[in-house]
Amino acid sequence: MTQDGRLIRGERTRTAVLDQALVLATVAGLDGLSLSQVADALGVSKSGLFAHWRSKEALQLAVIEHARAQWTERIIRPALAAPRGIRRLWAVHDTRLAFYEAEVLPGGCFFANAHFEYNARPGVIRDRLAVELTDWMTFLTTLAADAVALGELRPGAEPGGVAYETESLGVCAVMQAPVLGRDVTFRRARRAQLEHLRALATDPTILPEPT
Amino acid sequence: MTQDGRLIRGERTRTAVLDQALVLATVAGLDGLSLSQVADALGVSKSGLFAHWRSKEALQLAVIEHARAQWTERIIRPALAAPRGIRRLWAVHDTRLAFYEAEVLPGGCFFANAHFEYNARPGVIRDRLAVELTDWMTFLTTLAADAVALGELRPGAEPGGVAYETESLGVCAVMQAPVLGRDVTFRRARRAQLEHLRALATDPTILPEPT
DNA sequence: TATGTTTACGAACGGTCGGTCTTATTGTAC
DNA sequence: GTACAATAAGACCGACCGTTCGTAAACATA
């Protein structure tokens, strides 16, 4: 970074590469990610990428970190504006659905895809993904505990009860899309599925409405 | 097939290849499947595979068909031995969990993995996967409708209600495994998760017990 | 036994992969 | 201006990819 605060050239291309790599990885998979394709899509040389990351694995880890930063910025941070308790839990649900609806990532949920891809492939990547998922589950569990402590959520489903349910909803949102896509367009199908999920989530036997 | 009913040489290797390819594809992904690895694992030549399938894509489609046949044989057919209604619905749940517990496929659920892999990749493979998932959902919906008609299951959650819930359980079983694996062993973690899912499924607000 | 098909092999193809060089340009600091 | 590090490009490497080819057994049929 220069003294006046503007991004220097290297930092600009670095974030551009991470943005592009995140999109490509969400579609082709984190392992199917091709350095050549990333470089070509940005109009830079492939060897230039190795000036920023010394290996493909290093770039993959950076992509995961980038995805988490985006997740925090677009889902967690806006939701934390809601008051504590059940309303904050619902805010997380809403910001997440809004993020999917915005289709920032054409391949759906990066983390869900990555987890299924590396589920049976031990190594640095899977370890890192496991940390991300653990943190996310802990975050949801904490919110749920908050809601229980405030008397806004019936206890007894812990540990991981509400969080688990919430997690599965988003996961399946991606899961179901191709099926419905045979009848309507792919984009509209995903939206319809999300509406269905929202309706399912409002079932008071699963998650009570905020009062 | 010869006149006395024994498998001829070609058929034997064909099924052996499909068995091996299914295992490898469940771990490395249907796209990450390598013909060289399949051939090496079986001690046959890579070029010999092209005597059975004219392209990698043809083999991938055959693997999907093979996975469906295995699914039908090990999950659907045993479950159909149960009497119609809620008990048959529960039988499907049990045979499915048993199949996962047996760890026939080291990578977890082949279809769940494949769906996430090809979610954003239109083409012949995704179209075929969509058909498989549609058939599976239709099957579950039919079983649920049966149970409703027999008065063993409360109506109102259709379409896709119970089926959707059941589907999400199995999907998430694979999803969560790496996380818990940090505390206990990977294999024991998956089993523990399955037990948790079973307990969750017995919640009468989600799916009532068979009477 | 003779014939044609199926099945399998080894060698090789063009292409892409991740990765490593050398070289040139850019921007900063002195 | 000079020195220096960061950044980028281009040529190139060995490895692996899916695929094709020619060839040769194995097999069914006659």
Short mmCIF file of C-alpha atoms (C1' of nucleotides) in Angstrom, two decimals:
data_model
loop_
_atom_site.label_atom_id
_atom_site.label_comp_id
_atom_site.label_asym_id
_atom_site.label_seq_id
_atom_site.Cartn_x
_atom_site.Cartn_y
_atom_site.Cartn_z
CA MET A 1 0.00 0.00 0.00
CA THR A 2 1.27 3.44 -0.90
CA GLN A 3 1.63 6.24 1.60
CA ASP A 4 -1.56 7.97 0.45
CA GLY A 5 -3.57 4.82 1.05
CA ARG A 6 -4.29 3.69 -2.50
CA LEU A 7 -3.83 0.06 -3.37
CA ILE A 8 -0.61 -0.69 -5.17
CA ARG A 9 -0.65 -2.76 -8.30
CA GLY A 10 0.10 -6.06 -6.66
CA GLU A 11 -2.66 -5.80 -4.12
CA ARG A 12 -5.20 -4.89 -6.78
CA THR A 13 -4.45 -7.95 -8.90
CA ARG A 14 -4.32 -10.10 -5.80
CA THR A 15 -7.92 -9.34 -4.83
CA ALA A 16 -8.99 -9.55 -8.47
CA VAL A 17 -7.48 -13.02 -8.70
CA LEU A 18 -9.18 -14.13 -5.49
CA ASP A 19 -12.55 -12.82 -6.68
CA GLN A 20 -12.23 -14.64 -9.97
CA ALA A 21 -10.86 -17.80 -8.39
CA LEU A 22 -13.72 -17.90 -5.90
CA VAL A 23 -16.28 -17.77 -8.70
CA LEU A 24 -14.53 -20.43 -10.77
CA ALA A 25 -13.95 -22.67 -7.77
CA THR A 26 -17.62 -22.52 -6.82
CA VAL A 27 -18.52 -23.83 -10.28
CA ALA A 28 -15.69 -26.22 -11.14
CA GLY A 29 -14.77 -27.16 -7.60
CA LEU A 30 -11.83 -26.15 -5.47
CA ASP A 31 -9.74 -28.97 -6.90
CA GLY A 32 -11.00 -28.50 -10.43
CA LEU A 33 -9.90 -24.88 -10.23
CA SER A 34 -7.44 -24.22 -13.06
CA LEU A 35 -4.70 -21.64 -12.70
CA SER A 36 -4.65 -21.19 -16.46
CA GLN A 37 -8.35 -20.39 -16.53
CA VAL A 38 -8.02 -17.93 -13.68
CA ALA A 39 -5.16 -16.17 -15.42
CA ASP A 40 -6.89 -16.14 -18.80
CA ALA A 41 -10.15 -14.84 -17.34
CA LEU A 42 -8.24 -11.88 -15.88
CA GLY A 43 -5.93 -11.36 -18.84
CA VAL A 44 -2.82 -11.96 -16.78
CA SER A 45 -0.14 -14.57 -17.12
CA LYS A 46 -0.27 -17.81 -15.22
CA SER A 47 3.25 -17.45 -13.93
CA GLY A 48 2.33 -14.12 -12.42
CA LEU A 49 0.06 -15.93 -9.99
CA PHE A 50 3.08 -17.63 -8.49
CA ALA A 51 4.41 -14.21 -7.51
CA HIS A 52 1.52 -14.02 -5.01
CA TRP A 53 1.08 -17.66 -3.99
CA ARG A 54 3.84 -20.20 -4.16
CA SER A 55 1.55 -23.11 -5.08
CA LYS A 56 -1.96 -23.96 -6.15
CA GLU A 57 -2.70 -25.19 -2.66
CA ALA A 58 -1.70 -21.83 -1.23
CA LEU A 59 -4.11 -20.15 -3.63
CA GLN A 60 -6.84 -22.59 -2.66
CA LEU A 61 -6.38 -21.77 1.00
CA ALA A 62 -6.43 -18.07 0.14
CA VAL A 63 -9.69 -18.61 -1.74
CA ILE A 64 -11.22 -20.24 1.33
CA GLU A 65 -10.12 -17.28 3.43
CA HIS A 66 -11.51 -14.93 0.81
CA ALA A 67 -14.83 -16.79 0.83
CA ARG A 68 -15.00 -16.53 4.59
CA ALA A 69 -14.31 -12.79 4.47
CA GLN A 70 -17.09 -12.38 1.93
CA TRP A 71 -19.38 -14.53 4.07
CA THR A 72 -18.66 -12.44 7.13
CA GLU A 73 -19.15 -9.19 5.27
CA ARG A 74 -22.38 -10.06 3.45
CA ILE A 75 -24.14 -12.37 5.89
CA ILE A 76 -22.84 -12.19 9.44
CA ARG A 77 -22.14 -8.47 9.74
CA PRO A 78 -25.54 -7.26 8.44
CA ALA A 79 -27.30 -9.81 10.65
CA LEU A 80 -25.51 -8.56 13.75
CA ALA A 81 -27.37 -5.28 13.29
CA ALA A 82 -30.51 -7.07 14.47
CA PRO A 83 -31.21 -7.17 18.22
CA ARG A 84 -30.00 -10.21 20.13
CA GLY A 85 -32.17 -13.29 20.41
CA ILE A 86 -34.55 -14.91 18.00
CA ARG A 87 -34.61 -11.87 15.72
CA ARG A 88 -30.87 -12.04 15.17
CA LEU A 89 -31.21 -15.74 14.39
CA TRP A 90 -33.82 -14.91 11.83
CA ALA A 91 -31.69 -12.10 10.45
CA VAL A 92 -28.90 -14.56 9.73
CA HIS A 93 -31.37 -16.73 7.91
CA ASP A 94 -32.57 -13.79 5.84
CA THR A 95 -29.18 -12.39 4.92
CA ARG A 96 -28.08 -15.84 3.89
CA LEU A 97 -31.07 -16.39 1.64
CA ALA A 98 -30.59 -12.91 0.21
CA PHE A 99 -26.98 -13.75 -0.54
CA TYR A 100 -28.00 -16.88 -2.43
CA GLU A 101 -30.74 -15.01 -4.26
CA ALA A 102 -28.26 -12.35 -5.35
CA GLU A 103 -26.31 -15.12 -7.08
CA VAL A 104 -22.98 -13.54 -6.36
CA LEU A 105 -21.49 -16.99 -6.79
CA PRO A 106 -23.02 -18.76 -9.80
CA GLY A 107 -22.20 -22.18 -8.37
CA GLY A 108 -24.28 -21.75 -5.23
CA CYS A 109 -22.80 -22.03 -1.75
CA PHE A 110 -19.02 -22.24 -1.94
CA PHE A 111 -18.63 -23.87 1.46
CA ALA A 112 -21.30 -26.50 0.89
CA ASN A 113 -19.74 -27.44 -2.45
CA ALA A 114 -16.25 -27.51 -1.00
CA HIS A 115 -17.28 -29.65 1.96
CA PHE A 116 -18.83 -32.29 -0.26
CA GLU A 117 -15.83 -32.18 -2.56
CA TYR A 118 -13.28 -32.73 0.21
CA ASN A 119 -15.42 -34.85 2.49
CA ALA A 120 -13.35 -37.98 1.87
CA ARG A 121 -10.06 -36.31 0.98
CA PRO A 122 -7.92 -35.72 4.06
CA GLY A 123 -5.33 -32.97 3.96
CA VAL A 124 -4.71 -29.31 4.54
CA ILE A 125 -7.71 -28.18 2.51
CA ARG A 126 -10.19 -30.38 4.36
CA ASP A 127 -8.73 -29.41 7.71
CA ARG A 128 -9.21 -25.78 6.88
CA LEU A 129 -12.77 -26.36 5.66
CA ALA A 130 -13.54 -28.21 8.87
CA VAL A 131 -12.44 -25.19 10.88
CA GLU A 132 -14.67 -22.92 8.82
CA LEU A 133 -17.69 -25.15 9.33
CA THR A 134 -16.98 -25.52 13.03
CA ASP A 135 -16.83 -21.77 13.43
CA TRP A 136 -20.07 -21.34 11.54
CA MET A 137 -21.87 -23.96 13.60
CA THR A 138 -20.51 -22.43 16.79
CA PHE A 139 -21.77 -19.05 15.69
CA LEU A 140 -25.27 -20.39 15.05
CA THR A 141 -25.29 -22.35 18.29
CA THR A 142 -24.31 -19.24 20.21
CA LEU A 143 -27.14 -17.28 18.64
CA ALA A 144 -29.57 -20.06 19.49
CA ALA A 145 -28.35 -20.17 23.08
CA ASP A 146 -28.88 -16.44 23.25
CA ALA A 147 -32.46 -16.83 22.07
CA VAL A 148 -33.08 -19.60 24.58
CA ALA A 149 -31.65 -17.49 27.40
CA LEU A 150 -33.98 -14.66 26.44
CA GLY A 151 -36.95 -17.04 26.51
CA GLU A 152 -37.66 -16.52 22.82
CA LEU A 153 -36.83 -20.07 21.77
CA ARG A 154 -37.92 -23.31 23.37
CA PRO A 155 -34.93 -25.19 24.79
CA GLY A 156 -34.23 -28.89 24.44
CA ALA A 157 -33.09 -29.19 20.86
CA GLU A 158 -29.47 -28.44 21.68
CA PRO A 159 -26.70 -29.07 21.04
CA GLY A 160 -26.76 -28.14 17.43
CA GLY A 161 -30.51 -28.48 17.17
CA VAL A 162 -31.60 -25.21 15.69
CA ALA A 163 -28.23 -24.63 14.13
CA TYR A 164 -28.36 -28.01 12.51
CA GLU A 165 -31.78 -27.38 11.09
CA THR A 166 -30.78 -24.01 9.77
CA GLU A 167 -27.67 -25.43 8.22
CA SER A 168 -29.51 -28.17 6.43
CA LEU A 169 -31.92 -25.71 4.87
CA GLY A 170 -29.25 -23.77 3.09
CA VAL A 171 -27.41 -26.87 2.04
CA CYS A 172 -30.47 -28.37 0.46
CA ALA A 173 -31.28 -25.13 -1.29
CA VAL A 174 -28.33 -25.76 -3.51
CA MET A 175 -28.98 -29.45 -3.60
CA GLN A 176 -32.45 -29.27 -5.06
CA ALA A 177 -31.94 -26.64 -7.70
CA PRO A 178 -31.16 -28.85 -10.70
CA VAL A 179 -34.27 -30.94 -10.23
CA LEU A 180 -36.73 -28.10 -10.32
CA GLY A 181 -34.72 -26.61 -13.15
CA ARG A 182 -36.18 -29.17 -15.50
CA ASP A 183 -39.59 -27.51 -15.26
CA VAL A 184 -38.77 -23.84 -14.92
CA THR A 185 -35.61 -21.92 -15.52
CA PHE A 186 -32.67 -22.63 -13.30
CA ARG A 187 -32.71 -19.19 -11.69
CA ARG A 188 -36.42 -19.15 -11.01
CA ALA A 189 -36.26 -22.69 -9.69
CA ARG A 190 -33.71 -21.76 -7.07
CA ARG A 191 -35.79 -18.80 -5.99
CA ALA A 192 -38.90 -20.97 -5.75
CA GLN A 193 -36.96 -23.45 -3.67
CA LEU A 194 -35.80 -20.72 -1.35
CA GLU A 195 -39.39 -19.55 -0.92
CA HIS A 196 -40.34 -23.09 -0.05
CA LEU A 197 -37.54 -23.25 2.47
CA ARG A 198 -38.65 -19.99 4.01
CA ALA A 199 -42.17 -21.36 4.36
CA LEU A 200 -40.81 -24.56 5.85
CA ALA A 201 -38.74 -22.61 8.33
CA THR A 202 -41.78 -20.71 9.54
CA ASP A 203 -43.30 -23.96 10.76
CA PRO A 204 -43.56 -23.24 14.50
CA THR A 205 -42.70 -26.83 15.30
CA ILE A 206 -39.27 -26.25 13.80
CA LEU A 207 -38.41 -22.65 14.56
CA PRO A 208 -40.86 -20.24 16.20
CA GLU A 209 -41.54 -16.85 14.70
CA PRO A 210 -40.03 -13.80 16.41
CA THR A 211 -42.62 -12.14 18.60
CA MET B 1 -23.22 -64.25 -21.92
CA THR B 2 -22.42 -67.79 -22.82
CA GLN B 3 -25.05 -70.41 -23.46
CA ASP B 4 -24.64 -71.96 -20.00
CA GLY B 5 -25.28 -68.64 -18.30
CA ARG B 6 -21.81 -67.79 -17.00
CA LEU B 7 -20.49 -64.29 -17.46
CA ILE B 8 -18.17 -63.94 -20.37
CA ARG B 9 -14.87 -62.20 -19.93
CA GLY B 10 -16.03 -58.80 -21.16
CA GLU B 11 -19.00 -58.66 -18.82
CA ARG B 12 -16.90 -59.57 -15.82
CA THR B 13 -14.38 -56.80 -16.37
CA ARG B 14 -17.16 -54.40 -17.22
CA THR B 15 -18.80 -54.77 -13.83
CA ALA B 16 -15.41 -54.77 -12.12
CA VAL B 17 -14.59 -51.48 -13.79
CA LEU B 18 -17.93 -49.98 -12.79
CA ASP B 19 -17.48 -51.09 -9.19
CA GLN B 20 -14.03 -49.57 -9.01
CA ALA B 21 -15.03 -46.40 -10.87
CA LEU B 22 -17.97 -45.87 -8.53
CA VAL B 23 -15.71 -46.01 -5.49
CA LEU B 24 -13.12 -43.69 -7.01
CA ALA B 25 -15.76 -41.26 -8.28
CA THR B 26 -17.34 -41.02 -4.85
CA VAL B 27 -14.02 -39.90 -3.43
CA ALA B 28 -12.44 -37.84 -6.23
CA GLY B 29 -15.67 -36.71 -7.85
CA LEU B 30 -17.31 -37.82 -11.06
CA ASP B 31 -15.29 -35.30 -13.03
CA GLY B 32 -12.10 -35.92 -11.10
CA LEU B 33 -12.39 -39.59 -11.98
CA SER B 34 -9.24 -40.66 -13.80
CA LEU B 35 -9.35 -43.44 -16.36
CA SER B 36 -5.70 -44.17 -15.68
CA GLN B 37 -6.39 -44.68 -11.98
CA VAL B 38 -9.33 -46.95 -12.68
CA ALA B 39 -7.27 -49.06 -15.06
CA ASP B 40 -4.28 -49.22 -12.73
CA ALA B 41 -6.41 -50.15 -9.73
CA LEU B 42 -7.75 -53.14 -11.66
CA GLY B 43 -4.50 -54.08 -13.37
CA VAL B 44 -5.92 -53.52 -16.83
CA SER B 45 -4.84 -51.18 -19.57
CA LYS B 46 -6.38 -47.75 -19.94
CA SER B 47 -7.04 -48.22 -23.62
CA GLY B 48 -8.98 -51.35 -22.90
CA LEU B 49 -11.67 -49.27 -21.22
CA PHE B 50 -12.52 -47.78 -24.58
CA ALA B 51 -13.59 -51.21 -25.79
CA HIS B 52 -16.54 -50.92 -23.37
CA TRP B 53 -17.27 -47.18 -23.39
CA ARG B 54 -16.41 -44.92 -26.27
CA SER B 55 -15.59 -41.93 -24.06
CA LYS B 56 -15.07 -40.89 -20.47
CA GLU B 57 -18.51 -39.31 -20.45
CA ALA B 58 -20.06 -42.62 -21.48
CA LEU B 59 -18.30 -44.28 -18.55
CA GLN B 60 -19.50 -41.55 -16.20
CA LEU B 61 -23.09 -42.13 -17.29
CA ALA B 62 -22.59 -45.86 -16.81
CA VAL B 63 -21.28 -45.19 -13.31
CA ILE B 64 -24.42 -43.22 -12.48
CA GLU B 65 -26.54 -46.08 -13.75
CA HIS B 66 -24.44 -48.51 -11.72
CA ALA B 67 -24.88 -46.38 -8.60
CA ARG B 68 -28.63 -46.33 -9.11
CA ALA B 69 -28.72 -50.11 -9.51
CA GLN B 70 -26.74 -50.47 -6.27
CA TRP B 71 -29.07 -47.99 -4.58
CA THR B 72 -32.12 -49.90 -5.71
CA GLU B 73 -30.67 -53.22 -4.66
CA ARG B 74 -29.39 -52.23 -1.23
CA ILE B 75 -31.89 -49.59 -0.09
CA ILE B 76 -35.14 -49.61 -2.02
CA ARG B 77 -35.66 -53.35 -2.51
CA PRO B 78 -35.09 -54.37 1.15
CA ALA B 79 -37.34 -51.52 2.28
CA LEU B 80 -40.17 -52.68 0.04
CA ALA B 81 -40.32 -55.83 2.17
CA ALA B 82 -41.89 -53.71 4.91
CA PRO B 83 -45.68 -53.28 4.88
CA ARG B 84 -47.07 -50.23 3.15
CA GLY B 85 -47.48 -46.98 5.05
CA ILE B 86 -45.38 -45.34 7.69
CA ARG B 87 -43.44 -48.52 8.36
CA ARG B 88 -42.21 -48.68 4.79
CA LEU B 89 -41.19 -45.05 5.01
CA TRP B 90 -39.21 -45.85 8.11
CA ALA B 91 -37.71 -48.92 6.47
CA VAL B 92 -36.29 -46.74 3.71
CA HIS B 93 -34.76 -44.52 6.33
CA ASP B 94 -33.21 -47.50 8.09
CA THR B 95 -31.83 -49.23 5.02
CA ARG B 96 -30.32 -45.97 3.91
CA LEU B 97 -28.59 -45.34 7.22
CA ALA B 98 -27.41 -48.94 7.25
CA PHE B 99 -25.96 -48.49 3.78
CA TYR B 100 -24.03 -45.43 4.93
CA GLU B 101 -22.87 -47.19 8.08
CA ALA B 102 -21.60 -50.12 6.02
CA GLU B 103 -19.32 -47.64 4.24
CA VAL B 104 -19.56 -49.46 0.96
CA LEU B 105 -18.59 -46.19 -0.67
CA PRO B 106 -15.75 -44.53 1.25
CA GLY B 107 -16.70 -41.08 -0.06
CA GLY B 108 -20.19 -41.10 1.43
CA CYS B 109 -23.30 -40.67 -0.68
CA PHE B 110 -22.43 -40.82 -4.36
CA PHE B 111 -25.54 -38.97 -5.49
CA ALA B 112 -25.21 -36.17 -2.95
CA ASN B 113 -21.59 -35.62 -3.94
CA ALA B 114 -22.38 -35.75 -7.64
CA HIS B 115 -25.27 -33.32 -7.32
CA PHE B 116 -23.13 -30.73 -5.58
CA GLU B 117 -20.36 -31.27 -8.10
CA TYR B 118 -22.57 -30.75 -11.15
CA ASN B 119 -25.00 -28.29 -9.63
CA ALA B 120 -23.75 -25.40 -11.78
CA ARG B 121 -22.46 -27.41 -14.72
CA PRO B 122 -25.15 -27.95 -17.34
CA GLY B 123 -24.80 -30.90 -19.66
CA VAL B 124 -25.58 -34.54 -20.12
CA ILE B 125 -24.25 -35.55 -16.72
CA ARG B 126 -26.29 -33.03 -14.78
CA ASP B 127 -29.41 -33.87 -16.76
CA ARG B 128 -29.01 -37.50 -15.87
CA LEU B 129 -28.39 -36.70 -12.20
CA ALA B 130 -31.52 -34.55 -12.17
CA VAL B 131 -33.56 -37.50 -13.41
CA GLU B 132 -32.15 -39.70 -10.67
CA LEU B 133 -32.98 -37.19 -7.95
CA THR B 134 -36.45 -36.61 -9.36
CA ASP B 135 -37.16 -40.33 -9.32
CA TRP B 136 -35.91 -40.60 -5.75
CA MET B 137 -38.04 -37.70 -4.56
CA THR B 138 -41.06 -39.10 -6.37
CA PHE B 139 -40.49 -42.44 -4.70
CA LEU B 140 -40.38 -40.86 -1.24
CA THR B 141 -43.39 -38.67 -1.96
CA THR B 142 -45.35 -41.71 -3.05
CA LEU B 143 -44.48 -43.54 0.15
CA ALA B 144 -45.51 -40.50 2.19
CA ALA B 145 -48.80 -40.24 0.32
CA ASP B 146 -49.39 -43.89 1.07
CA ALA B 147 -48.84 -43.30 4.77
CA VAL B 148 -51.17 -40.30 4.72
CA ALA B 149 -53.86 -42.30 2.94
CA LEU B 150 -53.59 -45.01 5.60
CA GLY B 151 -53.97 -42.42 8.34
CA GLU B 152 -50.52 -43.14 9.74
CA LEU B 153 -49.03 -39.76 8.89
CA ARG B 154 -50.49 -36.33 9.46
CA PRO B 155 -51.20 -34.62 6.13
CA GLY B 156 -50.43 -31.01 5.27
CA ALA B 157 -46.71 -31.11 4.81
CA GLU B 158 -46.90 -32.08 1.14
CA PRO B 159 -45.72 -31.72 -1.49
CA GLY B 160 -42.26 -32.84 -0.69
CA GLY B 161 -42.63 -32.22 3.02
CA VAL B 162 -41.65 -35.49 4.58
CA ALA B 163 -39.59 -36.46 1.57
CA TYR B 164 -37.73 -33.22 1.76
CA GLU B 165 -36.98 -33.67 5.41
CA THR B 166 -35.82 -37.23 4.91
CA GLU B 167 -33.62 -36.19 2.05
CA SER B 168 -31.93 -33.46 4.02
CA LEU B 169 -31.03 -35.87 6.81
CA GLY B 170 -28.96 -38.14 4.63
CA VAL B 171 -27.33 -35.28 2.82
CA CYS B 172 -26.24 -33.63 6.01
CA ALA B 173 -24.91 -36.90 7.37
CA VAL B 174 -22.14 -36.66 4.85
CA MET B 175 -21.91 -32.93 5.22
CA GLN B 176 -21.12 -32.86 8.90
CA ALA B 177 -18.68 -35.71 9.13
CA PRO B 178 -15.41 -33.79 8.73
CA VAL B 179 -16.29 -31.40 11.51
CA LEU B 180 -16.87 -33.98 14.17
CA GLY B 181 -13.86 -35.84 12.88
CA ARG B 182 -11.62 -33.36 14.58
CA ASP B 183 -12.60 -34.69 18.00
CA VAL B 184 -13.11 -38.38 17.43
CA THR B 185 -12.06 -40.60 14.58
CA PHE B 186 -13.64 -40.02 11.21
CA ARG B 187 -15.47 -43.31 11.14
CA ARG B 188 -16.84 -43.04 14.67
CA ALA B 189 -17.83 -39.45 14.02
CA ARG B 190 -20.00 -40.41 11.09
CA ARG B 191 -21.69 -43.10 13.13
CA ALA B 192 -22.32 -40.67 15.97
CA GLN B 193 -23.78 -38.23 13.50
CA LEU B 194 -26.06 -40.90 12.12
CA GLU B 195 -27.25 -41.70 15.62
CA HIS B 196 -27.98 -38.05 16.15
CA LEU B 197 -29.92 -37.95 12.91
CA ARG B 198 -31.91 -40.98 13.94
CA ALA B 199 -32.79 -39.31 17.21
CA LEU B 200 -33.71 -36.14 15.39
CA ALA B 201 -35.95 -38.07 13.05
CA THR B 202 -37.85 -39.60 15.93
CA ASP B 203 -39.01 -36.13 16.99
CA PRO B 204 -42.80 -36.53 16.60
CA THR B 205 -43.10 -32.96 15.36
CA ILE B 206 -41.08 -33.93 12.31
CA LEU B 207 -41.97 -37.53 11.60
CA PRO B 208 -44.25 -39.57 13.88
CA GLU B 209 -43.24 -43.00 15.07
CA PRO B 210 -44.90 -46.03 13.50
CA THR B 211 -47.73 -47.29 15.71
"C1'" DT C 1 -10.83 -76.20 -38.77
"C1'" DA C 2 -11.99 -71.68 -40.57
"C1'" DT C 3 -14.08 -67.12 -39.84
"C1'" DG C 4 -15.50 -63.00 -37.73
"C1'" DT C 5 -16.29 -60.50 -33.42
"C1'" DT C 6 -15.20 -59.23 -28.91
"C1'" DT C 7 -11.83 -57.96 -25.79
"C1'" DA C 8 -7.47 -56.38 -24.39
"C1'" DC C 9 -2.79 -54.44 -24.88
"C1'" DG C 10 1.24 -51.17 -25.79
"C1'" DA C 11 2.61 -47.17 -28.02
"C1'" DA C 12 1.80 -42.84 -29.18
"C1'" DC C 13 -0.95 -38.52 -29.97
"C1'" DG C 14 -2.30 -33.56 -28.88
"C1'" DG C 15 -3.61 -30.99 -25.08
"C1'" DT C 16 -3.72 -29.24 -20.36
"C1'" DC C 17 -2.03 -29.42 -15.88
"C1'" DG C 18 0.93 -27.24 -11.99
"C1'" DG C 19 5.29 -25.34 -11.65
"C1'" DT C 20 10.06 -23.10 -12.78
"C1'" DC C 21 13.01 -20.57 -15.06
"C1'" DT C 22 14.83 -15.92 -17.22
"C1'" DT C 23 13.78 -11.36 -18.41
"C1'" DA C 24 11.47 -6.87 -18.42
"C1'" DT C 25 8.76 -3.37 -16.28
"C1'" DT C 26 7.02 -0.80 -12.44
"C1'" DG C 27 7.22 1.76 -8.19
"C1'" DT C 28 9.73 3.10 -3.96
"C1'" DA C 29 13.61 4.75 -1.41
"C1'" DC C 30 17.92 6.85 -1.06
"C1'" DG D 1 20.13 9.99 -10.83
"C1'" DT D 2 21.02 5.11 -8.74
"C1'" DA D 3 19.72 1.00 -6.22
"C1'" DC D 4 16.40 -2.19 -5.08
"C1'" DA D 5 12.34 -4.89 -4.37
"C1'" DA D 6 7.83 -6.00 -6.12
"C1'" DT D 7 5.28 -7.38 -9.98
"C1'" DA D 8 4.39 -9.21 -14.34
"C1'" DA D 9 5.35 -11.66 -18.75
"C1'" DG D 10 6.90 -15.43 -21.80
"C1'" DA D 11 9.21 -19.60 -22.80
"C1'" DC D 12 9.51 -23.96 -21.21
"C1'" DC D 13 9.47 -28.34 -18.30
"C1'" DG D 14 7.82 -33.06 -16.88
"C1'" DA D 15 3.59 -35.27 -15.66
"C1'" DC D 16 -0.79 -36.55 -16.54
"C1'" DC D 17 -5.04 -36.21 -19.11
"C1'" DG D 18 -8.50 -38.45 -22.54
"C1'" DT D 19 -8.14 -40.55 -26.91
"C1'" DT D 20 -6.67 -43.14 -31.09
"C1'" DC D 21 -4.25 -46.54 -33.51
"C1'" DG D 22 -2.43 -51.07 -34.86
"C1'" DT D 23 -2.08 -55.54 -33.23
"C1'" DA D 24 -2.99 -59.81 -30.97
"C1'" DA D 25 -5.04 -62.92 -28.31
"C1'" DA D 26 -9.70 -64.97 -26.72
"C1'" DC D 27 -14.04 -66.38 -27.98
"C1'" DA D 28 -18.46 -67.64 -30.56
"C1'" DT D 29 -20.14 -69.37 -34.61
"C1'" DA D 30 -20.06 -72.07 -38.70
#
